Amino acid sequence: MFRNSMVLLLLFTLGCSGEVKDDGDGTDDDVSRPPPSGDSLNRNPERQLICEAPSALEPGPPVLARLTNEEYLNTLRDLVAPLELKELPELPRQNATGGFANNWEGQVVTDRLVEQVERGADAVARTVHAGLAQLSLSKCPPSGEAEEKACVESFLDAFGERAYRRPLHEAEREAALAFFDKSRTDHGFDLGFQMLVQGLVQAPQFVYRVEFGEPTNDPDVFKLSGHEVAARLSYLLWDTMPDADLFEAARKGKLDTAAGVAAQVERMLADPRGRATARDFSNQFMDLEHLATKLSPSKKNAQMFPNYNEATATALLEGLEAFAEDALMGENGGLRKLLTSQKAWVNEASAPVYGLTGLRGLDLVEVDLPDQQRRGLLTQAGLLAGLSHETVQASVLRGVFVMEKILCQKPPPVPEGLTFDPPTLDPSKPKTNRQILVEDHEAQGGACQSCHSFIDGIGFAFENYNAIGAWQDEEAGLPIDPTGELMGTSDVDGKYTDGALPMIDALATSGQVAQCFVEHWHRYAMTRSAVESDGCDIARLTDKVVEGDDSLGGLLRGLVSSPSFRYRRQGL
């Protein structure tokens, strides 16, 4: 509707500095920071942690995270409540750095994104203007020209705080009012008001999570304000802007201590919206968007899997999403449940993949899986089918997934100049997928073998699951060899002759796996990659998981209480 976006952005960037207060001596006495235990810095041979000053306040670097697509759309909806936003922009696909789209280091601004943010702002402006009478604001809508300024001031104080997730600084408020005055003179109240709203919703303070913090006696350390902490909490736990209770807690200083922040976590996780964090994290962690592509019937051989169709693919994908959400946020949710749960969510379309009969309807229902065949996330049919080819399982993809996502091991690099030629198969001499891969990797020489010795040893443990994730005892008329091997870990190296389940049981008790789980959540919660100064926090959080408190709630409380969540260092 309006093409003066740059002017609006520049206008509402004015006055961003605001006033900050001294926070005393820069310490945070309400946070206990005991030294990590024993060898907790050495749980991952490839990612040794550093913790030279465990009692020191060592926050991470500042971030300037843009709202992710989901956060942005949720915020637009909640911002106009109780009005209904009927039009939503179509945002471009996001980059993922370290597995997560909220990592600010990989976020880029494209012409398409700018265009759609402008479209979203226009939709909000028209919605708010049309529903102004429903917002219960003083002098709004104005009955005449004499009430217009009072209406705009009332609106700006209420809507502006929610849009910026904090009260407007005086300079910002004055700039916004001056902009409205000019727009009102040039275009009249209705259009001028809509331009004001559009400016607020395109401003960096809305599109980005701008954090200034408040100075401490350490010139390099800033403590985030209550409103900044409230925004961090709401986007971590709910994928949207703070609610009225969070705004109130910020105003009253209840988010100035670790205990106050932890209290809000309890309330927010108990809210139905609390499952958003598990859903968003797991979807990005598993790269559900990519898995959806690999699960498509067009990616599976119709002759080999004649009953595999769109309904099956949808059920496997939605069942995988439901499993991960429950494993993290359901009863006793946490790392061990994620890795060892015997549950699955299936319907009549996906039940045959699990060897189940008697289910009717397309609604997903919770079922118990055979103890001899399934264990946790790594044997969910949706994940296994997504990590497969058209006709056979992708042992390499499955091995890489476990290395990167479960162990935080970096797969060996592909040797330079290596080319891959599919092996020539002789129909008169049937072979299993494992035999074909072993022969092929041996034929490609030592460089290829050294790389695949790590990857294949893991992937081969999952040979009992075919290209759609169904159980198989034989392949090409030959018995399956599901012997797997873990190498290069701190505590679970060895051969697993009985396949995936013993390997999964070992992974579920591994300190390296626990640290990897913590690192993923730390990166997701902080919206950045880990830095050296994060070593103490990661080690301490992992200690709790290893000692038995592997609940997601416990991990989240630890994350939000840490200095890295509530403080930042100087500069970008």
Coordinates of C-alpha atoms in Angstrom, one line a residue:
M1 CA 0.0 0.0 0.0
F2 CA 2.8 2.4 0.9
R3 CA 6.2 2.6 -0.8
N4 CA 8.0 4.8 1.7
S5 CA 9.4 1.9 3.8
M6 CA 12.9 3.2 4.1
V7 CA 11.7 6.6 5.4
L8 CA 9.6 4.8 8.0
L9 CA 12.5 2.6 9.1
L10 CA 14.8 5.5 9.4
L11 CA 12.3 7.6 11.3
F12 CA 11.5 4.9 13.9
T13 CA 15.2 4.1 14.3
L14 CA 15.5 7.5 15.9
G15 CA 15.8 7.6 19.7
C16 CA 16.9 4.0 20.0
S17 CA 19.5 4.6 22.7
G18 CA 17.2 5.6 25.5
E19 CA 18.4 5.9 29.1
V20 CA 20.0 3.1 31.1
K21 CA 20.9 2.8 34.8
D22 CA 23.8 1.6 36.7
D23 CA 23.3 -1.9 38.1
G24 CA 25.8 -1.7 40.9
D25 CA 28.9 -3.9 41.0
G26 CA 28.1 -6.1 38.0
T27 CA 27.6 -9.3 40.0
D28 CA 24.6 -11.5 40.2
D29 CA 24.6 -13.0 43.6
D30 CA 21.3 -14.9 43.1
V31 CA 22.9 -17.2 40.5
S32 CA 24.9 -20.1 41.9
R33 CA 27.9 -20.9 39.7
P34 CA 29.7 -23.9 41.2
P35 CA 32.6 -25.3 39.3
P36 CA 31.9 -28.1 36.8
S37 CA 32.5 -31.6 38.1
G38 CA 35.4 -33.9 37.4
D39 CA 36.0 -34.5 33.7
S40 CA 32.9 -32.7 32.6
L41 CA 34.9 -30.5 30.3
N42 CA 36.2 -33.5 28.3
R43 CA 32.9 -35.3 27.5
N44 CA 33.3 -34.8 23.8
P45 CA 36.8 -35.6 22.5
E46 CA 36.2 -33.2 19.5
R47 CA 34.7 -30.3 21.5
Q48 CA 36.6 -29.8 24.7
L49 CA 35.0 -27.1 26.9
I50 CA 37.0 -24.4 28.6
C51 CA 36.0 -23.1 32.1
E52 CA 38.9 -21.1 33.6
A53 CA 36.9 -18.9 36.0
P54 CA 33.7 -20.8 37.0
S55 CA 32.6 -18.2 39.6
A56 CA 33.1 -15.2 37.2
L57 CA 30.3 -13.5 35.4
E58 CA 31.1 -14.4 31.8
P59 CA 28.1 -13.6 29.5
G60 CA 28.3 -14.3 25.8
P61 CA 28.5 -11.8 23.0
P62 CA 25.5 -9.6 22.1
V63 CA 23.1 -10.7 19.4
L64 CA 20.8 -8.9 17.0
A65 CA 18.3 -11.7 16.1
R66 CA 15.6 -11.1 13.7
L67 CA 12.2 -12.7 14.4
T68 CA 12.0 -16.1 12.6
N69 CA 9.2 -16.6 10.2
E70 CA 7.1 -18.4 12.8
E71 CA 7.9 -15.8 15.5
Y72 CA 7.1 -12.9 13.1
L73 CA 3.7 -14.4 12.0
N74 CA 2.7 -15.3 15.6
T75 CA 3.7 -11.8 16.8
L76 CA 1.6 -10.1 14.1
R77 CA -1.4 -12.1 15.2
D78 CA -0.9 -11.4 18.9
L79 CA -0.1 -7.8 18.3
V80 CA -3.5 -7.0 16.9
A81 CA -5.5 -9.1 19.4
P82 CA -8.4 -9.0 20.1
L83 CA -8.7 -8.1 16.4
E84 CA -8.3 -10.8 13.8
L85 CA -5.6 -10.5 11.2
K86 CA -7.0 -12.1 8.1
E87 CA -4.1 -11.5 5.8
L88 CA -0.6 -12.8 6.4
P89 CA 2.6 -12.3 4.3
E90 CA 4.3 -15.1 2.5
L91 CA 7.8 -15.1 3.9
P92 CA 10.7 -16.6 2.1
R93 CA 12.5 -19.7 3.3
Q94 CA 14.9 -19.1 6.1
N95 CA 18.6 -20.0 6.5
A96 CA 19.6 -22.3 9.3
T97 CA 23.0 -21.8 11.0
G98 CA 24.0 -24.5 13.4
G99 CA 20.7 -26.2 12.7
F100 CA 18.4 -23.3 13.8
A101 CA 16.8 -20.4 11.9
N102 CA 16.9 -18.1 14.9
N103 CA 20.7 -18.0 14.9
W104 CA 21.4 -14.4 14.0
E105 CA 24.8 -15.2 12.5
G106 CA 23.1 -16.8 9.4
Q107 CA 20.1 -14.4 9.0
V108 CA 20.0 -12.4 5.8
V109 CA 17.7 -9.8 4.5
T110 CA 16.5 -10.3 0.9
D111 CA 14.3 -8.1 -1.3
R112 CA 11.6 -10.7 -1.0
L113 CA 11.7 -10.5 2.8
V114 CA 11.5 -6.7 2.8
E115 CA 8.6 -6.8 0.5
Q116 CA 6.7 -9.3 2.7
V117 CA 7.5 -7.4 5.9
E118 CA 6.0 -4.3 4.3
R119 CA 2.9 -6.4 3.3
G120 CA 2.5 -7.6 6.9
A121 CA 2.8 -4.1 8.2
D122 CA 0.2 -2.9 5.7
A123 CA -2.2 -5.7 6.8
V124 CA -1.7 -4.8 10.5
A125 CA -2.3 -1.1 9.8
R126 CA -5.5 -1.7 8.0
T127 CA -6.8 -4.2 10.6
V128 CA -6.0 -1.9 13.5
H129 CA -7.5 1.2 11.8
A130 CA -10.7 -0.7 11.0
G131 CA -11.0 -2.1 14.5
L132 CA -9.8 0.9 16.5
A133 CA -13.1 1.1 18.4
Q134 CA -12.6 -2.4 19.8
L135 CA -9.3 -1.6 21.4
S136 CA -10.9 0.4 24.3
L137 CA -8.4 3.3 24.1
S138 CA -9.1 6.8 25.3
K139 CA -10.5 9.1 22.6
C140 CA -10.3 6.4 20.0
P141 CA -11.7 6.5 17.4
P142 CA -11.7 10.3 17.6
S143 CA -15.1 11.9 17.3
G144 CA -13.5 14.9 15.6
E145 CA -10.2 16.7 14.9
A146 CA -9.9 17.9 18.4
E147 CA -9.6 14.3 19.7
E148 CA -7.2 13.0 17.1
K149 CA -3.9 13.8 18.9
A150 CA -5.2 12.4 22.2
C151 CA -6.3 9.2 20.4
V152 CA -2.9 8.8 18.7
E153 CA -1.0 9.4 22.0
S154 CA -3.2 6.9 23.8
F155 CA -2.7 4.4 21.0
L156 CA 1.0 5.0 20.7
D157 CA 1.6 4.4 24.4
A158 CA -0.4 1.1 24.4
F159 CA 0.4 -0.3 21.0
G160 CA 3.9 1.0 20.9
E161 CA 4.9 -0.8 24.0
R162 CA 3.6 -4.1 22.7
A163 CA 5.2 -3.6 19.2
Y164 CA 8.6 -2.8 20.6
R165 CA 8.2 -5.2 23.6
R166 CA 9.1 -2.3 25.9
P167 CA 7.9 1.3 26.6
L168 CA 8.9 3.7 23.9
H169 CA 11.9 5.9 24.7
E170 CA 10.9 9.6 24.8
A171 CA 12.9 10.3 21.6
E172 CA 11.1 7.5 19.8
R173 CA 7.7 8.7 21.0
E174 CA 8.4 12.2 19.9
A175 CA 9.6 11.1 16.4
A176 CA 6.5 8.9 15.9
L177 CA 4.2 11.8 16.9
A178 CA 6.0 14.2 14.6
F179 CA 5.7 11.7 11.8
F180 CA 2.0 11.3 12.4
D181 CA 1.5 15.1 12.4
K182 CA 3.1 15.4 9.0
S183 CA 1.3 12.4 7.6
R184 CA -2.0 13.8 9.0
T185 CA -1.3 17.2 7.3
D186 CA -0.5 15.5 4.0
H187 CA -3.0 12.7 3.9
G188 CA -5.7 13.2 6.6
F189 CA -6.2 11.2 9.8
D190 CA -7.2 7.8 8.4
L191 CA -4.2 7.4 6.1
G192 CA -1.8 9.2 8.5
F193 CA -2.9 6.8 11.3
Q194 CA -2.3 3.8 9.1
M195 CA 1.2 5.1 8.1
L196 CA 2.0 5.5 11.8
V197 CA 1.1 1.8 12.5
Q198 CA 2.9 0.6 9.4
G199 CA 6.0 2.5 10.6
L200 CA 5.9 0.8 14.0
V201 CA 5.6 -2.7 12.5
Q202 CA 8.4 -2.2 10.1
A203 CA 10.8 -0.6 12.5
P204 CA 13.9 -2.5 13.5
Q205 CA 12.6 -2.5 17.1
F206 CA 9.8 -4.7 16.0
V207 CA 11.4 -6.9 13.3
Y208 CA 14.5 -7.5 15.4
R209 CA 15.0 -8.3 19.1
V210 CA 17.0 -5.2 19.8
E211 CA 18.8 -5.5 23.2
F212 CA 20.8 -2.6 24.8
G213 CA 21.0 -3.7 28.4
E214 CA 21.9 -1.6 31.4
P215 CA 25.5 -0.9 32.4
T216 CA 27.2 -2.5 35.3
N217 CA 30.5 -1.5 37.0
D218 CA 32.2 -3.8 34.5
P219 CA 32.3 -1.6 31.3
D220 CA 32.2 -4.7 29.1
V221 CA 29.2 -6.3 30.7
F222 CA 25.5 -5.2 30.4
K223 CA 22.6 -6.6 32.2
L224 CA 19.4 -7.0 30.1
S225 CA 16.5 -5.0 31.2
G226 CA 13.3 -6.7 32.5
H227 CA 11.6 -6.1 29.2
E228 CA 14.5 -7.5 27.2
V229 CA 14.5 -10.7 29.4
A230 CA 10.7 -10.9 28.9
A231 CA 11.1 -10.9 25.2
R232 CA 13.8 -13.5 25.3
L233 CA 11.6 -15.7 27.5
S234 CA 8.5 -15.3 25.3
Y235 CA 10.3 -16.1 22.0
L236 CA 12.1 -19.0 23.5
L237 CA 9.1 -20.6 25.2
W238 CA 6.2 -19.4 23.1
D239 CA 7.5 -18.3 19.7
T240 CA 5.7 -15.0 20.1
M241 CA 5.7 -11.6 21.9
P242 CA 5.3 -11.3 25.7
D243 CA 1.9 -11.6 27.3
A244 CA 0.4 -9.1 29.8
D245 CA 1.8 -11.0 32.8
L246 CA 5.4 -10.8 31.3
F247 CA 5.0 -7.1 30.6
E248 CA 3.8 -6.6 34.2
A249 CA 6.6 -8.7 35.7
A250 CA 9.1 -6.6 33.7
R251 CA 7.6 -3.3 34.9
K252 CA 7.7 -4.4 38.5
G253 CA 11.4 -5.6 38.3
K254 CA 10.4 -9.3 38.8
L255 CA 12.7 -10.4 36.0
D256 CA 15.8 -8.8 37.5
T257 CA 16.8 -11.9 39.3
A258 CA 17.4 -15.5 38.2
A259 CA 14.7 -16.7 40.7
G260 CA 12.2 -14.3 39.1
V261 CA 13.0 -15.5 35.7
A262 CA 12.7 -19.2 36.7
A263 CA 9.3 -18.5 38.2
Q264 CA 8.0 -17.2 34.9
V265 CA 9.4 -20.4 33.2
E266 CA 7.1 -22.5 35.4
R267 CA 4.1 -20.5 34.5
M268 CA 4.9 -20.4 30.8
L269 CA 5.6 -24.1 30.4
A270 CA 2.3 -24.9 32.1
D271 CA 0.5 -22.8 29.5
P272 CA -0.6 -24.7 26.4
R273 CA 1.6 -22.4 24.4
G274 CA 4.6 -23.9 26.3
R275 CA 4.7 -26.8 23.8
A276 CA 5.7 -24.3 21.1
T277 CA 9.4 -24.5 22.2
A278 CA 9.5 -28.3 21.9
R279 CA 7.7 -28.3 18.6
D280 CA 9.9 -25.5 17.0
F281 CA 13.1 -26.9 18.4
S282 CA 12.5 -30.5 17.3
N283 CA 11.2 -29.5 13.9
Q284 CA 14.4 -27.5 13.2
F285 CA 16.6 -30.1 15.0
M286 CA 15.3 -32.8 12.7
D287 CA 15.1 -30.5 9.7
L288 CA 11.5 -31.5 9.3
E289 CA 11.1 -29.5 6.1
H290 CA 13.8 -31.6 4.4
L291 CA 12.4 -34.8 5.8
A292 CA 9.0 -33.9 4.4
T293 CA 10.5 -33.8 0.9
K294 CA 12.2 -37.1 1.3
L295 CA 9.0 -38.7 2.6
S296 CA 7.0 -37.8 -0.5
P297 CA 5.6 -40.8 -2.4
S298 CA 7.4 -39.4 -5.4
K299 CA 10.7 -40.2 -3.6
K300 CA 9.8 -43.8 -3.0
N301 CA 9.7 -46.7 -5.5
A302 CA 6.0 -47.4 -6.2
Q303 CA 6.7 -51.0 -7.3
M304 CA 8.5 -51.9 -4.1
F305 CA 6.1 -50.0 -1.8
P306 CA 2.7 -50.0 -3.6
N307 CA 0.7 -49.1 -0.5
Y308 CA 2.9 -46.0 0.3
N309 CA 0.9 -42.9 -0.6
E310 CA 0.3 -39.3 0.4
A311 CA -1.7 -40.3 3.5
T312 CA 1.1 -42.5 4.6
A313 CA 3.7 -39.8 4.2
T314 CA 1.6 -37.3 6.0
A315 CA 0.9 -39.6 8.9
L316 CA 4.6 -40.5 9.3
L317 CA 5.6 -36.9 9.3
E318 CA 2.9 -35.7 11.7
G319 CA 3.5 -38.8 13.9
L320 CA 7.2 -37.9 14.1
E321 CA 6.4 -34.4 15.1
A322 CA 3.9 -35.5 17.7
F323 CA 6.4 -38.0 19.1
A324 CA 9.2 -35.4 19.5
E325 CA 6.8 -32.9 21.1
D326 CA 5.6 -35.5 23.7
A327 CA 9.1 -36.9 24.3
L328 CA 10.3 -33.4 25.2
M329 CA 7.3 -31.8 26.9
G330 CA 5.0 -34.7 27.9
E331 CA 5.1 -36.5 31.2
N332 CA 8.7 -37.2 32.2
G333 CA 9.8 -35.5 29.0
G334 CA 13.5 -35.1 28.4
L335 CA 16.6 -36.5 26.7
R336 CA 16.2 -40.1 27.9
K337 CA 12.5 -40.3 26.9
L338 CA 13.4 -38.8 23.5
L339 CA 15.9 -41.6 22.9
T340 CA 14.1 -44.6 24.5
S341 CA 10.4 -44.1 24.5
Q342 CA 8.4 -47.0 23.1
K343 CA 5.6 -44.7 21.9
A344 CA 4.5 -43.7 18.4
W345 CA 1.6 -41.7 17.0
V346 CA -0.1 -43.5 14.1
N347 CA -3.3 -43.8 12.1
E348 CA -4.6 -46.4 9.7
A349 CA -2.3 -45.0 6.9
S350 CA 0.9 -45.4 8.9
A351 CA 0.1 -48.4 11.2
P352 CA 1.2 -51.0 8.5
V353 CA 4.7 -49.4 8.4
Y354 CA 5.0 -50.2 12.1
G355 CA 3.5 -53.7 11.6
L356 CA 0.3 -52.7 13.5
T357 CA -3.2 -53.8 12.5
G358 CA -6.8 -52.9 13.6
L359 CA -6.5 -49.1 13.5
R360 CA -9.2 -47.1 11.8
G361 CA -9.4 -43.4 10.8
L362 CA -6.8 -40.7 10.0
D363 CA -6.6 -39.2 13.5
L364 CA -3.3 -40.0 15.1
V365 CA -3.4 -42.1 18.2
E366 CA -0.7 -43.0 20.7
V367 CA 0.4 -46.6 20.6
D368 CA 3.1 -48.8 22.3
L369 CA 5.7 -50.2 19.9
P370 CA 7.3 -53.7 20.0
D371 CA 10.2 -53.6 22.4
Q372 CA 12.3 -55.8 20.1
Q373 CA 12.1 -53.5 17.2
R374 CA 11.7 -49.8 18.2
R375 CA 13.3 -47.5 20.7
G376 CA 12.9 -43.7 20.7
L377 CA 13.4 -41.0 18.1
L378 CA 16.1 -42.9 16.1
T379 CA 13.6 -45.7 15.2
Q380 CA 10.6 -43.6 14.4
A381 CA 9.5 -44.6 10.9
G382 CA 9.1 -41.0 9.8
L383 CA 12.8 -40.2 10.6
L384 CA 14.1 -43.5 9.1
A385 CA 12.0 -43.0 5.9
G386 CA 13.3 -39.5 5.6
L387 CA 16.9 -40.8 5.9
S388 CA 16.5 -43.2 3.0
H389 CA 16.7 -43.4 -0.7
E390 CA 14.0 -44.5 -3.3
T391 CA 14.4 -48.2 -2.8
V392 CA 16.8 -48.7 0.1
Q393 CA 17.8 -47.3 3.4
A394 CA 20.5 -44.6 3.4
S395 CA 23.0 -46.0 5.9
V396 CA 25.3 -43.0 5.4
L397 CA 22.6 -40.4 6.0
R398 CA 21.5 -42.2 9.2
G399 CA 25.1 -42.4 10.4
V400 CA 25.7 -38.7 9.8
F401 CA 22.4 -37.8 11.6
V402 CA 23.5 -39.7 14.7
M403 CA 27.0 -38.2 14.6
E404 CA 25.9 -34.6 14.1
K405 CA 22.6 -34.5 16.1
I406 CA 23.2 -37.0 18.9
L407 CA 26.9 -37.1 19.4
C408 CA 28.0 -33.7 18.1
Q409 CA 30.7 -35.3 16.2
K410 CA 31.8 -33.8 12.9
P411 CA 31.8 -36.3 10.1
P412 CA 35.1 -36.6 8.3
P413 CA 35.4 -34.3 5.3
V414 CA 34.9 -35.8 1.8
P415 CA 38.3 -36.2 0.1
E416 CA 39.0 -33.6 -2.6
G417 CA 38.4 -34.8 -6.1
L418 CA 36.4 -37.9 -5.0
T419 CA 33.7 -38.9 -7.5
F420 CA 30.9 -41.3 -6.8
D421 CA 29.8 -43.9 -9.4
P422 CA 26.8 -46.1 -8.4
P423 CA 27.9 -49.7 -8.1
T424 CA 27.0 -52.1 -10.9
L425 CA 24.7 -54.8 -9.6
D426 CA 24.5 -58.3 -11.0
P427 CA 20.9 -59.6 -10.6
S428 CA 22.2 -63.2 -10.5
K429 CA 24.2 -62.4 -7.3
P430 CA 21.9 -60.6 -4.8
K431 CA 23.5 -58.6 -2.1
T432 CA 22.3 -56.6 0.9
N433 CA 22.6 -52.9 1.0
R434 CA 25.4 -53.3 3.5
Q435 CA 27.4 -55.6 1.3
I436 CA 27.0 -53.2 -1.6
L437 CA 28.2 -50.3 0.4
V438 CA 31.1 -52.1 2.0
E439 CA 32.4 -53.3 -1.4
D440 CA 31.9 -49.9 -3.0
H441 CA 33.7 -48.0 -0.2
E442 CA 36.5 -50.6 -0.3
A443 CA 36.8 -50.2 -4.0
Q444 CA 37.2 -46.4 -3.7
G445 CA 40.3 -46.8 -1.6
G446 CA 41.7 -45.8 1.8
A447 CA 40.5 -42.2 1.9
C448 CA 36.9 -43.2 1.4
Q449 CA 37.2 -46.1 3.8
S450 CA 38.7 -44.0 6.6
C451 CA 35.8 -41.6 6.3
H452 CA 33.1 -44.2 6.2
S453 CA 34.5 -46.3 9.0
F454 CA 33.0 -43.8 11.4
I455 CA 29.8 -43.1 9.5
D456 CA 28.9 -46.6 8.3
G457 CA 29.5 -48.2 11.6
I458 CA 26.6 -46.2 13.0
G459 CA 24.4 -46.4 10.0
F460 CA 24.6 -50.1 9.6
A461 CA 23.0 -50.6 13.0
F462 CA 19.8 -49.4 11.4
E463 CA 19.8 -51.9 8.5
N464 CA 16.6 -53.6 9.9
Y465 CA 14.6 -50.6 8.8
N466 CA 13.9 -50.2 5.1
A467 CA 13.3 -47.2 2.8
I468 CA 9.9 -46.4 4.4
G469 CA 11.1 -47.1 7.9
A470 CA 9.4 -50.6 8.1
W471 CA 11.1 -53.5 9.9
Q472 CA 12.9 -56.1 7.7
D473 CA 14.8 -59.3 8.7
E474 CA 15.9 -60.0 5.2
E475 CA 17.0 -58.1 2.1
A476 CA 17.3 -59.5 -1.4
G477 CA 16.6 -62.9 0.2
L478 CA 19.6 -62.6 2.5
P479 CA 19.7 -62.1 6.3
I480 CA 20.3 -58.6 7.6
D481 CA 23.5 -57.9 9.4
P482 CA 22.7 -55.0 11.8
T483 CA 26.1 -55.0 13.6
G484 CA 27.0 -51.4 14.4
E485 CA 30.0 -49.6 15.8
L486 CA 30.6 -46.4 17.6
M487 CA 34.1 -44.8 17.3
G488 CA 35.8 -41.7 18.6
T489 CA 33.4 -41.1 21.4
S490 CA 34.3 -40.5 25.1
D491 CA 32.2 -43.2 26.6
V492 CA 30.2 -45.4 24.2
D493 CA 32.8 -46.8 21.8
G494 CA 32.4 -50.4 20.8
K495 CA 30.6 -52.9 18.5
Y496 CA 26.9 -53.5 18.9
T497 CA 26.2 -56.9 17.4
D498 CA 22.4 -56.8 18.0
G499 CA 21.8 -53.7 16.0
A500 CA 20.2 -50.3 16.8
L501 CA 18.5 -51.0 20.2
P502 CA 21.6 -51.7 22.3
M503 CA 23.4 -48.8 20.6
I504 CA 20.5 -46.5 21.5
D505 CA 20.5 -47.7 25.1
A506 CA 24.2 -46.8 25.3
L507 CA 23.6 -43.4 23.8
A508 CA 20.9 -42.7 26.3
T509 CA 23.3 -42.9 29.2
S510 CA 26.3 -41.2 27.5
G511 CA 27.8 -38.0 28.9
Q512 CA 28.8 -37.0 25.4
V513 CA 25.2 -37.3 24.2
A514 CA 24.0 -35.3 27.2
Q515 CA 26.4 -32.5 26.4
C516 CA 25.4 -32.6 22.8
F517 CA 21.7 -32.2 23.8
V518 CA 22.6 -29.3 26.0
E519 CA 24.7 -27.6 23.3
H520 CA 21.8 -27.8 20.8
W521 CA 19.4 -26.2 23.3
H522 CA 22.0 -23.6 24.3
R523 CA 22.5 -22.5 20.7
Y524 CA 18.7 -22.4 20.2
A525 CA 18.0 -20.4 23.5
M526 CA 20.9 -17.9 22.9
T527 CA 20.2 -17.5 19.2
R528 CA 23.9 -17.8 18.4
S529 CA 26.7 -20.3 18.2
A530 CA 28.5 -21.2 21.4
V531 CA 31.7 -19.3 22.3
E532 CA 34.6 -20.2 24.6
S533 CA 33.1 -18.4 27.6
D534 CA 30.0 -20.6 27.4
G535 CA 32.0 -23.6 28.5
C536 CA 31.3 -23.3 32.2
D537 CA 27.5 -23.0 31.7
I538 CA 27.3 -25.9 29.2
A539 CA 29.4 -28.1 31.5
R540 CA 27.2 -27.3 34.6
L541 CA 24.0 -27.9 32.7
T542 CA 25.3 -31.2 31.4
D543 CA 26.3 -32.2 34.9
K544 CA 22.6 -32.0 35.9
V545 CA 21.5 -34.1 32.9
V546 CA 24.1 -36.7 33.6
E547 CA 23.2 -36.8 37.3
G548 CA 19.6 -37.6 36.5
D549 CA 17.7 -34.4 35.9
D550 CA 17.3 -34.7 32.1
S551 CA 13.9 -33.0 32.0
L552 CA 13.4 -30.3 29.4
G553 CA 11.9 -28.0 32.1
G554 CA 15.0 -28.4 34.3
L555 CA 17.3 -27.6 31.3
L556 CA 15.2 -24.6 30.3
R557 CA 15.3 -23.2 33.9
G558 CA 19.0 -23.6 33.9
L559 CA 19.4 -21.9 30.6
V560 CA 17.3 -18.9 31.4
S561 CA 19.0 -18.4 34.8
S562 CA 22.5 -18.4 33.3
P563 CA 24.5 -15.2 32.8
S564 CA 24.5 -15.7 29.0
F565 CA 20.7 -15.4 28.9
R566 CA 20.4 -12.4 31.2
Y567 CA 23.6 -10.4 30.4
R568 CA 25.5 -9.5 27.3
R569 CA 29.0 -8.2 26.5
Q570 CA 29.8 -4.9 24.9
G571 CA 29.6 -4.4 21.1
L572 CA 28.4 -6.4 18.2

